[in-house]
Amino acid sequence: VAAKLAKRCLVQLAYAIGVAEPLSIHVETYGTHAEGYTDEKLLDVVKKNFKLRPFDIIKDLDLRRPIYYQTARFGHFGRKDEQGTGGFTWETPKALDLN
């Protein structure tokens, strides 16, 4: 959505215990994808740009740091963090490789 590839997007990931890679990845844009893109093409963009193993998600979003108090107060989506550093790691859009 931040890259203007769709106005609305749902990404579903399904995991199994003991399996590092997701069993299923689904992208649904509800028909709002940009011209020249389809849900299937956006699925390829997701697979190319994001490491989706739990270890990689924890590393990329820096989830091992103690932020529980900050996220428990006032929610943890759609706001800046209390230190004023611009937001939580999951609120910062990633630059995408679209080639």
PDB file of N, CA and C in Angstrom:
ATOM      1  N   VAL A   1       0.828  -1.182   0.000  1.00  0.00           N
ATOM      2  CA  VAL A   1       0.000   0.000   0.000  1.00  0.00           C
ATOM      3  C   VAL A   1       0.878   1.254   0.000  1.00  0.00           C
ATOM      4  N   ALA A   2       1.925   1.262   0.821  1.00  0.00           N
ATOM      5  CA  ALA A   2       2.821   2.424   0.880  1.00  0.00           C
ATOM      6  C   ALA A   2       3.534   2.644  -0.456  1.00  0.00           C
ATOM      7  N   ALA A   3       3.780   1.569  -1.196  1.00  0.00           N
ATOM      8  CA  ALA A   3       4.441   1.671  -2.503  1.00  0.00           C
ATOM      9  C   ALA A   3       3.455   1.967  -3.623  1.00  0.00           C
ATOM     10  N   LYS A   4       2.194   2.188  -3.269  1.00  0.00           N
ATOM     11  CA  LYS A   4       1.130   2.517  -4.239  1.00  0.00           C
ATOM     12  C   LYS A   4       0.856   1.383  -5.216  1.00  0.00           C
ATOM     13  N   LEU A   5       1.092   0.138  -4.790  1.00  0.00           N
ATOM     14  CA  LEU A   5       0.796  -1.021  -5.634  1.00  0.00           C
ATOM     15  C   LEU A   5      -0.646  -1.482  -5.455  1.00  0.00           C
ATOM     16  N   ALA A   6      -1.297  -1.013  -4.391  1.00  0.00           N
ATOM     17  CA  ALA A   6      -2.700  -1.307  -4.128  1.00  0.00           C
ATOM     18  C   ALA A   6      -3.208  -0.287  -3.118  1.00  0.00           C
ATOM     19  N   LYS A   7      -4.507  -0.048  -3.140  1.00  0.00           N
ATOM     20  CA  LYS A   7      -5.103   0.856  -2.158  1.00  0.00           C
ATOM     21  C   LYS A   7      -5.417   0.123  -0.858  1.00  0.00           C
ATOM     22  N   ARG A   8      -5.624  -1.174  -0.978  1.00  0.00           N
ATOM     23  CA  ARG A   8      -5.953  -2.008   0.183  1.00  0.00           C
ATOM     24  C   ARG A   8      -5.322  -3.371  -0.049  1.00  0.00           C
ATOM     25  N   CYS A   9      -4.760  -3.969   0.997  1.00  0.00           N
ATOM     26  CA  CYS A   9      -4.099  -5.254   0.805  1.00  0.00           C
ATOM     27  C   CYS A   9      -4.117  -6.082   2.086  1.00  0.00           C
ATOM     28  N   LEU A  10      -4.403  -7.353   1.925  1.00  0.00           N
ATOM     29  CA  LEU A  10      -4.338  -8.320   3.007  1.00  0.00           C
ATOM     30  C   LEU A  10      -3.279  -9.345   2.627  1.00  0.00           C
ATOM     31  N   VAL A  11      -2.351  -9.607   3.541  1.00  0.00           N
ATOM     32  CA  VAL A  11      -1.354 -10.645   3.331  1.00  0.00           C
ATOM     33  C   VAL A  11      -1.529 -11.662   4.446  1.00  0.00           C
ATOM     34  N   GLN A  12      -1.788 -12.900   4.081  1.00  0.00           N
ATOM     35  CA  GLN A  12      -1.959 -13.973   5.051  1.00  0.00           C
ATOM     36  C   GLN A  12      -0.782 -14.930   4.960  1.00  0.00           C
ATOM     37  N   LEU A  13      -0.250 -15.283   6.122  1.00  0.00           N
ATOM     38  CA  LEU A  13       0.841 -16.247   6.216  1.00  0.00           C
ATOM     39  C   LEU A  13       0.378 -17.390   7.102  1.00  0.00           C
ATOM     40  N   ALA A  14       0.678 -18.616   6.705  1.00  0.00           N
ATOM     41  CA  ALA A  14       0.339 -19.789   7.513  1.00  0.00           C
ATOM     42  C   ALA A  14       1.622 -20.557   7.817  1.00  0.00           C
ATOM     43  N   TYR A  15       1.798 -20.880   9.091  1.00  0.00           N
ATOM     44  CA  TYR A  15       2.990 -21.588   9.534  1.00  0.00           C
ATOM     45  C   TYR A  15       2.605 -22.890  10.221  1.00  0.00           C
ATOM     46  N   ALA A  16       3.554 -23.802  10.296  1.00  0.00           N
ATOM     47  CA  ALA A  16       3.404 -25.038  11.061  1.00  0.00           C
ATOM     48  C   ALA A  16       4.558 -25.113  12.056  1.00  0.00           C
ATOM     49  N   ILE A  17       4.300 -25.673  13.194  1.00  0.00           N
ATOM     50  CA  ILE A  17       5.335 -25.820  14.218  1.00  0.00           C
ATOM     51  C   ILE A  17       6.477 -26.662  13.653  1.00  0.00           C
ATOM     52  N   GLY A  18       7.683 -26.169  13.795  1.00  0.00           N
ATOM     53  CA  GLY A  18       8.867 -26.895  13.349  1.00  0.00           C
ATOM     54  C   GLY A  18       9.227 -26.681  11.890  1.00  0.00           C
ATOM     55  N   VAL A  19       8.447 -25.879  11.168  1.00  0.00           N
ATOM     56  CA  VAL A  19       8.717 -25.605   9.754  1.00  0.00           C
ATOM     57  C   VAL A  19       9.042 -24.113   9.635  1.00  0.00           C
ATOM     58  N   ALA A  20      10.241 -23.785   9.190  1.00  0.00           N
ATOM     59  CA  ALA A  20      10.684 -22.392   9.168  1.00  0.00           C
ATOM     60  C   ALA A  20       9.968 -21.550   8.112  1.00  0.00           C
ATOM     61  N   GLU A  21       9.815 -22.084   6.929  1.00  0.00           N
ATOM     62  CA  GLU A  21       9.167 -21.324   5.847  1.00  0.00           C
ATOM     63  C   GLU A  21       7.650 -21.404   5.985  1.00  0.00           C
ATOM     64  N   PRO A  22       6.928 -20.351   5.591  1.00  0.00           N
ATOM     65  CA  PRO A  22       5.468 -20.417   5.651  1.00  0.00           C
ATOM     66  C   PRO A  22       4.930 -21.524   4.736  1.00  0.00           C
ATOM     67  N   LEU A  23       3.895 -22.196   5.178  1.00  0.00           N
ATOM     68  CA  LEU A  23       3.244 -23.214   4.347  1.00  0.00           C
ATOM     69  C   LEU A  23       2.426 -22.572   3.243  1.00  0.00           C
ATOM     70  N   SER A  24       1.911 -21.379   3.526  1.00  0.00           N
ATOM     71  CA  SER A  24       1.049 -20.695   2.573  1.00  0.00           C
ATOM     72  C   SER A  24       1.253 -19.194   2.698  1.00  0.00           C
ATOM     73  N   ILE A  25       1.247 -18.512   1.561  1.00  0.00           N
ATOM     74  CA  ILE A  25       1.271 -17.048   1.516  1.00  0.00           C
ATOM     75  C   ILE A  25       0.157 -16.641   0.562  1.00  0.00           C
ATOM     76  N   HIS A  26      -0.724 -15.763   1.018  1.00  0.00           N
ATOM     77  CA  HIS A  26      -1.857 -15.332   0.196  1.00  0.00           C
ATOM     78  C   HIS A  26      -1.907 -13.809   0.190  1.00  0.00           C
ATOM     79  N   VAL A  27      -2.092 -13.220  -0.982  1.00  0.00           N
ATOM     80  CA  VAL A  27      -2.232 -11.772  -1.128  1.00  0.00           C
ATOM     81  C   VAL A  27      -3.595 -11.489  -1.728  1.00  0.00           C
ATOM     82  N   GLU A  28      -4.337 -10.586  -1.103  1.00  0.00           N
ATOM     83  CA  GLU A  28      -5.668 -10.191  -1.585  1.00  0.00           C
ATOM     84  C   GLU A  28      -5.747  -8.672  -1.564  1.00  0.00           C
ATOM     85  N   THR A  29      -5.985  -8.069  -2.736  1.00  0.00           N
ATOM     86  CA  THR A  29      -6.087  -6.610  -2.822  1.00  0.00           C
ATOM     87  C   THR A  29      -7.523  -6.142  -3.027  1.00  0.00           C
ATOM     88  N   TYR A  30      -8.456  -7.050  -3.056  1.00  0.00           N
ATOM     89  CA  TYR A  30      -9.872  -6.702  -3.219  1.00  0.00           C
ATOM     90  C   TYR A  30     -10.118  -5.879  -4.480  1.00  0.00           C
ATOM     91  N   GLY A  31      -9.324  -6.165  -5.513  1.00  0.00           N
ATOM     92  CA  GLY A  31      -9.476  -5.459  -6.782  1.00  0.00           C
ATOM     93  C   GLY A  31      -8.893  -4.061  -6.799  1.00  0.00           C
ATOM     94  N   THR A  32      -8.131  -3.685  -5.791  1.00  0.00           N
ATOM     95  CA  THR A  32      -7.584  -2.320  -5.730  1.00  0.00           C
ATOM     96  C   THR A  32      -6.131  -2.244  -6.200  1.00  0.00           C
ATOM     97  N   HIS A  33      -5.603  -3.323  -6.790  1.00  0.00           N
ATOM     98  CA  HIS A  33      -4.196  -3.312  -7.223  1.00  0.00           C
ATOM     99  C   HIS A  33      -3.986  -2.294  -8.328  1.00  0.00           C
ATOM    100  N   ALA A  34      -2.754  -1.808  -8.409  1.00  0.00           N
ATOM    101  CA  ALA A  34      -2.386  -0.817  -9.419  1.00  0.00           C
ATOM    102  C   ALA A  34      -2.415  -1.445 -10.801  1.00  0.00           C
ATOM    103  N   GLU A  35      -2.552  -0.598 -11.798  1.00  0.00           N
ATOM    104  CA  GLU A  35      -2.563  -1.068 -13.182  1.00  0.00           C
ATOM    105  C   GLU A  35      -1.251  -1.775 -13.497  1.00  0.00           C
ATOM    106  N   GLY A  36      -1.345  -2.912 -14.145  1.00  0.00           N
ATOM    107  CA  GLY A  36      -0.165  -3.690 -14.476  1.00  0.00           C
ATOM    108  C   GLY A  36       0.184  -4.730 -13.423  1.00  0.00           C
ATOM    109  N   TYR A  37      -0.548  -4.755 -12.335  1.00  0.00           N
ATOM    110  CA  TYR A  37      -0.310  -5.730 -11.267  1.00  0.00           C
ATOM    111  C   TYR A  37      -1.552  -6.587 -11.048  1.00  0.00           C
ATOM    112  N   THR A  38      -1.321  -7.779 -10.559  1.00  0.00           N
ATOM    113  CA  THR A  38      -2.390  -8.676 -10.136  1.00  0.00           C
ATOM    114  C   THR A  38      -2.040  -9.148  -8.734  1.00  0.00           C
ATOM    115  N   ASP A  39      -2.963  -9.809  -8.078  1.00  0.00           N
ATOM    116  CA  ASP A  39      -2.658 -10.366  -6.762  1.00  0.00           C
ATOM    117  C   ASP A  39      -1.504 -11.361  -6.853  1.00  0.00           C
ATOM    118  N   GLU A  40      -1.464 -12.121  -7.938  1.00  0.00           N
ATOM    119  CA  GLU A  40      -0.389 -13.106  -8.122  1.00  0.00           C
ATOM    120  C   GLU A  40       0.963 -12.424  -8.301  1.00  0.00           C
ATOM    121  N   LYS A  41       0.986 -11.323  -9.052  1.00  0.00           N
ATOM    122  CA  LYS A  41       2.247 -10.600  -9.242  1.00  0.00           C
ATOM    123  C   LYS A  41       2.692  -9.959  -7.926  1.00  0.00           C
ATOM    124  N   LEU A  42       1.744  -9.468  -7.144  1.00  0.00           N
ATOM    125  CA  LEU A  42       2.089  -8.900  -5.844  1.00  0.00           C
ATOM    126  C   LEU A  42       2.577  -9.974  -4.883  1.00  0.00           C
ATOM    127  N   LEU A  43       2.077 -11.185  -5.016  1.00  0.00           N
ATOM    128  CA  LEU A  43       2.596 -12.311  -4.236  1.00  0.00           C
ATOM    129  C   LEU A  43       4.066 -12.533  -4.557  1.00  0.00           C
ATOM    130  N   ASP A  44       4.418 -12.448  -5.829  1.00  0.00           N
ATOM    131  CA  ASP A  44       5.827 -12.571  -6.227  1.00  0.00           C
ATOM    132  C   ASP A  44       6.673 -11.442  -5.624  1.00  0.00           C
ATOM    133  N   VAL A  45       6.118 -10.216  -5.561  1.00  0.00           N
ATOM    134  CA  VAL A  45       6.826  -9.088  -4.950  1.00  0.00           C
ATOM    135  C   VAL A  45       7.071  -9.369  -3.469  1.00  0.00           C
ATOM    136  N   VAL A  46       6.069  -9.897  -2.775  1.00  0.00           N
ATOM    137  CA  VAL A  46       6.227 -10.240  -1.357  1.00  0.00           C
ATOM    138  C   VAL A  46       7.319 -11.290  -1.177  1.00  0.00           C
ATOM    139  N   LYS A  47       7.269 -12.346  -1.977  1.00  0.00           N
ATOM    140  CA  LYS A  47       8.254 -13.421  -1.854  1.00  0.00           C
ATOM    141  C   LYS A  47       9.672 -12.930  -2.145  1.00  0.00           C
ATOM    142  N   LYS A  48       9.808 -12.001  -3.074  1.00  0.00           N
ATOM    143  CA  LYS A  48      11.123 -11.504  -3.465  1.00  0.00           C
ATOM    144  C   LYS A  48      11.707 -10.527  -2.430  1.00  0.00           C
ATOM    145  N   ASN A  49      10.840  -9.776  -1.738  1.00  0.00           N
ATOM    146  CA  ASN A  49      11.312  -8.688  -0.892  1.00  0.00           C
ATOM    147  C   ASN A  49      11.322  -8.967   0.610  1.00  0.00           C
ATOM    148  N   PHE A  50      10.656 -10.014   1.040  1.00  0.00           N
ATOM    149  CA  PHE A  50      10.546 -10.262   2.472  1.00  0.00           C
ATOM    150  C   PHE A  50      11.011 -11.668   2.823  1.00  0.00           C
ATOM    151  N   LYS A  51      11.852 -11.755   3.839  1.00  0.00           N
ATOM    152  CA  LYS A  51      12.240 -13.046   4.409  1.00  0.00           C
ATOM    153  C   LYS A  51      11.172 -13.377   5.442  1.00  0.00           C
ATOM    154  N   LEU A  52      10.467 -14.468   5.255  1.00  0.00           N
ATOM    155  CA  LEU A  52       9.288 -14.741   6.070  1.00  0.00           C
ATOM    156  C   LEU A  52       9.470 -15.867   7.086  1.00  0.00           C
ATOM    157  N   ARG A  53      10.700 -16.310   7.293  1.00  0.00           N
ATOM    158  CA  ARG A  53      10.950 -17.265   8.369  1.00  0.00           C
ATOM    159  C   ARG A  53      10.823 -16.516   9.692  1.00  0.00           C
ATOM    160  N   PRO A  54      10.296 -17.123  10.748  1.00  0.00           N
ATOM    161  CA  PRO A  54      10.154 -16.416  12.028  1.00  0.00           C
ATOM    162  C   PRO A  54      11.452 -15.759  12.508  1.00  0.00           C
ATOM    163  N   PHE A  55      12.589 -16.447  12.379  1.00  0.00           N
ATOM    164  CA  PHE A  55      13.869 -15.865  12.784  1.00  0.00           C
ATOM    165  C   PHE A  55      14.130 -14.553  12.047  1.00  0.00           C
ATOM    166  N   ASP A  56      13.879 -14.542  10.735  1.00  0.00           N
ATOM    167  CA  ASP A  56      14.142 -13.342   9.933  1.00  0.00           C
ATOM    168  C   ASP A  56      13.185 -12.207  10.277  1.00  0.00           C
ATOM    169  N   ILE A  57      11.927 -12.524  10.559  1.00  0.00           N
ATOM    170  CA  ILE A  57      10.967 -11.497  10.957  1.00  0.00           C
ATOM    171  C   ILE A  57      11.402 -10.866  12.280  1.00  0.00           C
ATOM    172  N   ILE A  58      11.796 -11.701  13.240  1.00  0.00           N
ATOM    173  CA  ILE A  58      12.273 -11.200  14.535  1.00  0.00           C
ATOM    174  C   ILE A  58      13.491 -10.304  14.343  1.00  0.00           C
ATOM    175  N   LYS A  59      14.407 -10.713  13.486  1.00  0.00           N
ATOM    176  CA  LYS A  59      15.620  -9.929  13.229  1.00  0.00           C
ATOM    177  C   LYS A  59      15.303  -8.623  12.502  1.00  0.00           C
ATOM    178  N   ASP A  60      14.523  -8.695  11.423  1.00  0.00           N
ATOM    179  CA  ASP A  60      14.220  -7.504  10.624  1.00  0.00           C
ATOM    180  C   ASP A  60      13.433  -6.457  11.410  1.00  0.00           C
ATOM    181  N   LEU A  61      12.530  -6.896  12.274  1.00  0.00           N
ATOM    182  CA  LEU A  61      11.713  -5.959  13.050  1.00  0.00           C
ATOM    183  C   LEU A  61      12.301  -5.651  14.429  1.00  0.00           C
ATOM    184  N   ASP A  62      13.471  -6.219  14.712  1.00  0.00           N
ATOM    185  CA  ASP A  62      14.166  -5.982  15.978  1.00  0.00           C
ATOM    186  C   ASP A  62      13.244  -6.261  17.165  1.00  0.00           C
ATOM    187  N   LEU A  63      12.634  -7.432  17.173  1.00  0.00           N
ATOM    188  CA  LEU A  63      11.631  -7.766  18.175  1.00  0.00           C
ATOM    189  C   LEU A  63      12.193  -8.292  19.484  1.00  0.00           C
ATOM    190  N   ARG A  64      13.493  -8.456  19.593  1.00  0.00           N
ATOM    191  CA  ARG A  64      14.090  -8.959  20.832  1.00  0.00           C
ATOM    192  C   ARG A  64      14.336  -7.853  21.864  1.00  0.00           C
ATOM    193  N   ARG A  65      14.089  -6.617  21.518  1.00  0.00           N
ATOM    194  CA  ARG A  65      14.304  -5.529  22.472  1.00  0.00           C
ATOM    195  C   ARG A  65      13.060  -5.365  23.351  1.00  0.00           C
ATOM    196  N   PRO A  66      13.220  -4.939  24.581  1.00  0.00           N
ATOM    197  CA  PRO A  66      12.079  -4.845  25.497  1.00  0.00           C
ATOM    198  C   PRO A  66      11.212  -3.611  25.239  1.00  0.00           C
ATOM    199  N   ILE A  67      10.153  -3.768  24.474  1.00  0.00           N
ATOM    200  CA  ILE A  67       9.268  -2.650  24.137  1.00  0.00           C
ATOM    201  C   ILE A  67       7.832  -2.910  24.589  1.00  0.00           C
ATOM    202  N   TYR A  68       7.665  -3.857  25.495  1.00  0.00           N
ATOM    203  CA  TYR A  68       6.318  -4.278  25.868  1.00  0.00           C
ATOM    204  C   TYR A  68       5.511  -3.162  26.523  1.00  0.00           C
ATOM    205  N   TYR A  69       6.124  -2.383  27.392  1.00  0.00           N
ATOM    206  CA  TYR A  69       5.410  -1.298  28.057  1.00  0.00           C
ATOM    207  C   TYR A  69       4.924  -0.268  27.033  1.00  0.00           C
ATOM    208  N   GLN A  70       5.798   0.087  26.104  1.00  0.00           N
ATOM    209  CA  GLN A  70       5.441   1.088  25.097  1.00  0.00           C
ATOM    210  C   GLN A  70       4.313   0.601  24.190  1.00  0.00           C
ATOM    211  N   THR A  71       4.371  -0.669  23.804  1.00  0.00           N
ATOM    212  CA  THR A  71       3.351  -1.170  22.884  1.00  0.00           C
ATOM    213  C   THR A  71       2.036  -1.486  23.597  1.00  0.00           C
ATOM    214  N   ALA A  72       2.103  -1.780  24.904  1.00  0.00           N
ATOM    215  CA  ALA A  72       0.884  -2.089  25.645  1.00  0.00           C
ATOM    216  C   ALA A  72       0.054  -0.832  25.908  1.00  0.00           C
ATOM    217  N   ARG A  73       0.699   0.307  25.961  1.00  0.00           N
ATOM    218  CA  ARG A  73       0.002   1.573  26.197  1.00  0.00           C
ATOM    219  C   ARG A  73      -0.391   2.196  24.873  1.00  0.00           C
ATOM    220  N   PHE A  74      -1.636   2.487  24.680  1.00  0.00           N
ATOM    221  CA  PHE A  74      -2.172   3.208  23.530  1.00  0.00           C
ATOM    222  C   PHE A  74      -2.070   2.439  22.221  1.00  0.00           C
ATOM    223  N   GLY A  75      -1.863   1.143  22.280  1.00  0.00           N
ATOM    224  CA  GLY A  75      -1.821   0.336  21.066  1.00  0.00           C
ATOM    225  C   GLY A  75      -0.460   0.322  20.413  1.00  0.00           C
ATOM    226  N   HIS A  76      -0.318  -0.528  19.413  1.00  0.00           N
ATOM    227  CA  HIS A  76       0.982  -0.661  18.767  1.00  0.00           C
ATOM    228  C   HIS A  76       0.904  -0.595  17.247  1.00  0.00           C
ATOM    229  N   PHE A  77      -0.171  -0.029  16.727  1.00  0.00           N
ATOM    230  CA  PHE A  77      -0.271   0.189  15.284  1.00  0.00           C
ATOM    231  C   PHE A  77      -0.736   1.621  15.032  1.00  0.00           C
ATOM    232  N   GLY A  78      -0.176   2.238  14.006  1.00  0.00           N
ATOM    233  CA  GLY A  78      -0.636   3.543  13.557  1.00  0.00           C
ATOM    234  C   GLY A  78      -0.260   4.716  14.434  1.00  0.00           C
ATOM    235  N   ARG A  79       0.808   4.608  15.193  1.00  0.00           N
ATOM    236  CA  ARG A  79       1.255   5.741  15.998  1.00  0.00           C
ATOM    237  C   ARG A  79       2.773   5.734  16.111  1.00  0.00           C
ATOM    238  N   LYS A  80       3.314   6.874  16.534  1.00  0.00           N
ATOM    239  CA  LYS A  80       4.753   6.966  16.747  1.00  0.00           C
ATOM    240  C   LYS A  80       5.098   6.428  18.124  1.00  0.00           C
ATOM    241  N   ASP A  81       6.304   5.933  18.250  1.00  0.00           N
ATOM    242  CA  ASP A  81       6.732   5.461  19.569  1.00  0.00           C
ATOM    243  C   ASP A  81       6.976   6.664  20.486  1.00  0.00           C
ATOM    244  N   GLU A  82       7.053   6.410  21.766  1.00  0.00           N
ATOM    245  CA  GLU A  82       7.142   7.496  22.738  1.00  0.00           C
ATOM    246  C   GLU A  82       8.501   8.176  22.776  1.00  0.00           C
ATOM    247  N   GLN A  83       9.527   7.567  22.216  1.00  0.00           N
ATOM    248  CA  GLN A  83      10.836   8.199  22.149  1.00  0.00           C
ATOM    249  C   GLN A  83      10.923   9.177  20.982  1.00  0.00           C
ATOM    250  N   GLY A  84       9.890   9.193  20.138  1.00  0.00           N
ATOM    251  CA  GLY A  84       9.881  10.108  19.010  1.00  0.00           C
ATOM    252  C   GLY A  84      10.822   9.710  17.896  1.00  0.00           C
ATOM    253  N   THR A  85      11.161   8.428  17.807  1.00  0.00           N
ATOM    254  CA  THR A  85      12.103   7.986  16.778  1.00  0.00           C
ATOM    255  C   THR A  85      11.396   7.689  15.461  1.00  0.00           C
ATOM    256  N   GLY A  86      10.123   8.043  15.353  1.00  0.00           N
ATOM    257  CA  GLY A  86       9.453   7.917  14.073  1.00  0.00           C
ATOM    258  C   GLY A  86       8.503   6.752  13.965  1.00  0.00           C
ATOM    259  N   GLY A  87       8.413   5.922  14.955  1.00  0.00           N
ATOM    260  CA  GLY A  87       7.466   4.823  14.903  1.00  0.00           C
ATOM    261  C   GLY A  87       8.124   3.495  15.189  1.00  0.00           C
ATOM    262  N   PHE A  88       7.296   2.514  15.363  1.00  0.00           N
ATOM    263  CA  PHE A  88       7.791   1.171  15.610  1.00  0.00           C
ATOM    264  C   PHE A  88       8.342   0.588  14.316  1.00  0.00           C
ATOM    265  N   THR A  89       9.203  -0.406  14.436  1.00  0.00           N
ATOM    266  CA  THR A  89       9.866  -0.962  13.253  1.00  0.00           C
ATOM    267  C   THR A  89       8.867  -1.497  12.234  1.00  0.00           C
ATOM    268  N   TRP A  90       7.744  -2.018  12.697  1.00  0.00           N
ATOM    269  CA  TRP A  90       6.749  -2.570  11.768  1.00  0.00           C
ATOM    270  C   TRP A  90       5.910  -1.483  11.107  1.00  0.00           C
ATOM    271  N   GLU A  91       6.075  -0.222  11.500  1.00  0.00           N
ATOM    272  CA  GLU A  91       5.363   0.896  10.885  1.00  0.00           C
ATOM    273  C   GLU A  91       6.194   1.582   9.794  1.00  0.00           C
ATOM    274  N   THR A  92       7.437   1.177   9.636  1.00  0.00           N
ATOM    275  CA  THR A  92       8.323   1.795   8.661  1.00  0.00           C
ATOM    276  C   THR A  92       8.271   0.998   7.348  1.00  0.00           C
ATOM    277  N   PRO A  93       7.771   1.617   6.275  1.00  0.00           N
ATOM    278  CA  PRO A  93       7.695   0.894   4.993  1.00  0.00           C
ATOM    279  C   PRO A  93       9.086   0.530   4.468  1.00  0.00           C
ATOM    280  N   LYS A  94       9.176  -0.624   3.867  1.00  0.00           N
ATOM    281  CA  LYS A  94      10.424  -1.107   3.294  1.00  0.00           C
ATOM    282  C   LYS A  94      10.471  -0.729   1.813  1.00  0.00           C
ATOM    283  N   ALA A  95      11.641  -0.329   1.334  1.00  0.00           N
ATOM    284  CA  ALA A  95      11.812  -0.083  -0.094  1.00  0.00           C
ATOM    285  C   ALA A  95      11.747  -1.443  -0.818  1.00  0.00           C
ATOM    286  N   LEU A  96      10.944  -1.498  -1.874  1.00  0.00           N
ATOM    287  CA  LEU A  96      10.723  -2.764  -2.572  1.00  0.00           C
ATOM    288  C   LEU A  96      11.482  -2.832  -3.880  1.00  0.00           C
ATOM    289  N   ASP A  97      11.969  -4.009  -4.206  1.00  0.00           N
ATOM    290  CA  ASP A  97      12.569  -4.289  -5.503  1.00  0.00           C
ATOM    291  C   ASP A  97      11.438  -4.831  -6.394  1.00  0.00           C
ATOM    292  N   LEU A  98      11.021  -4.054  -7.376  1.00  0.00           N
ATOM    293  CA  LEU A  98       9.875  -4.429  -8.207  1.00  0.00           C
ATOM    294  C   LEU A  98      10.282  -5.058  -9.535  1.00  0.00           C
ATOM    295  N   ASN A  99      11.554  -5.281  -9.737  1.00  0.00           N
ATOM    296  CA  ASN A  99      12.007  -5.884 -10.992  1.00  0.00           C
ATOM    297  C   ASN A  99      11.968  -7.377 -10.946  1.00  0.00           C
TER     298      ASN A  99
END
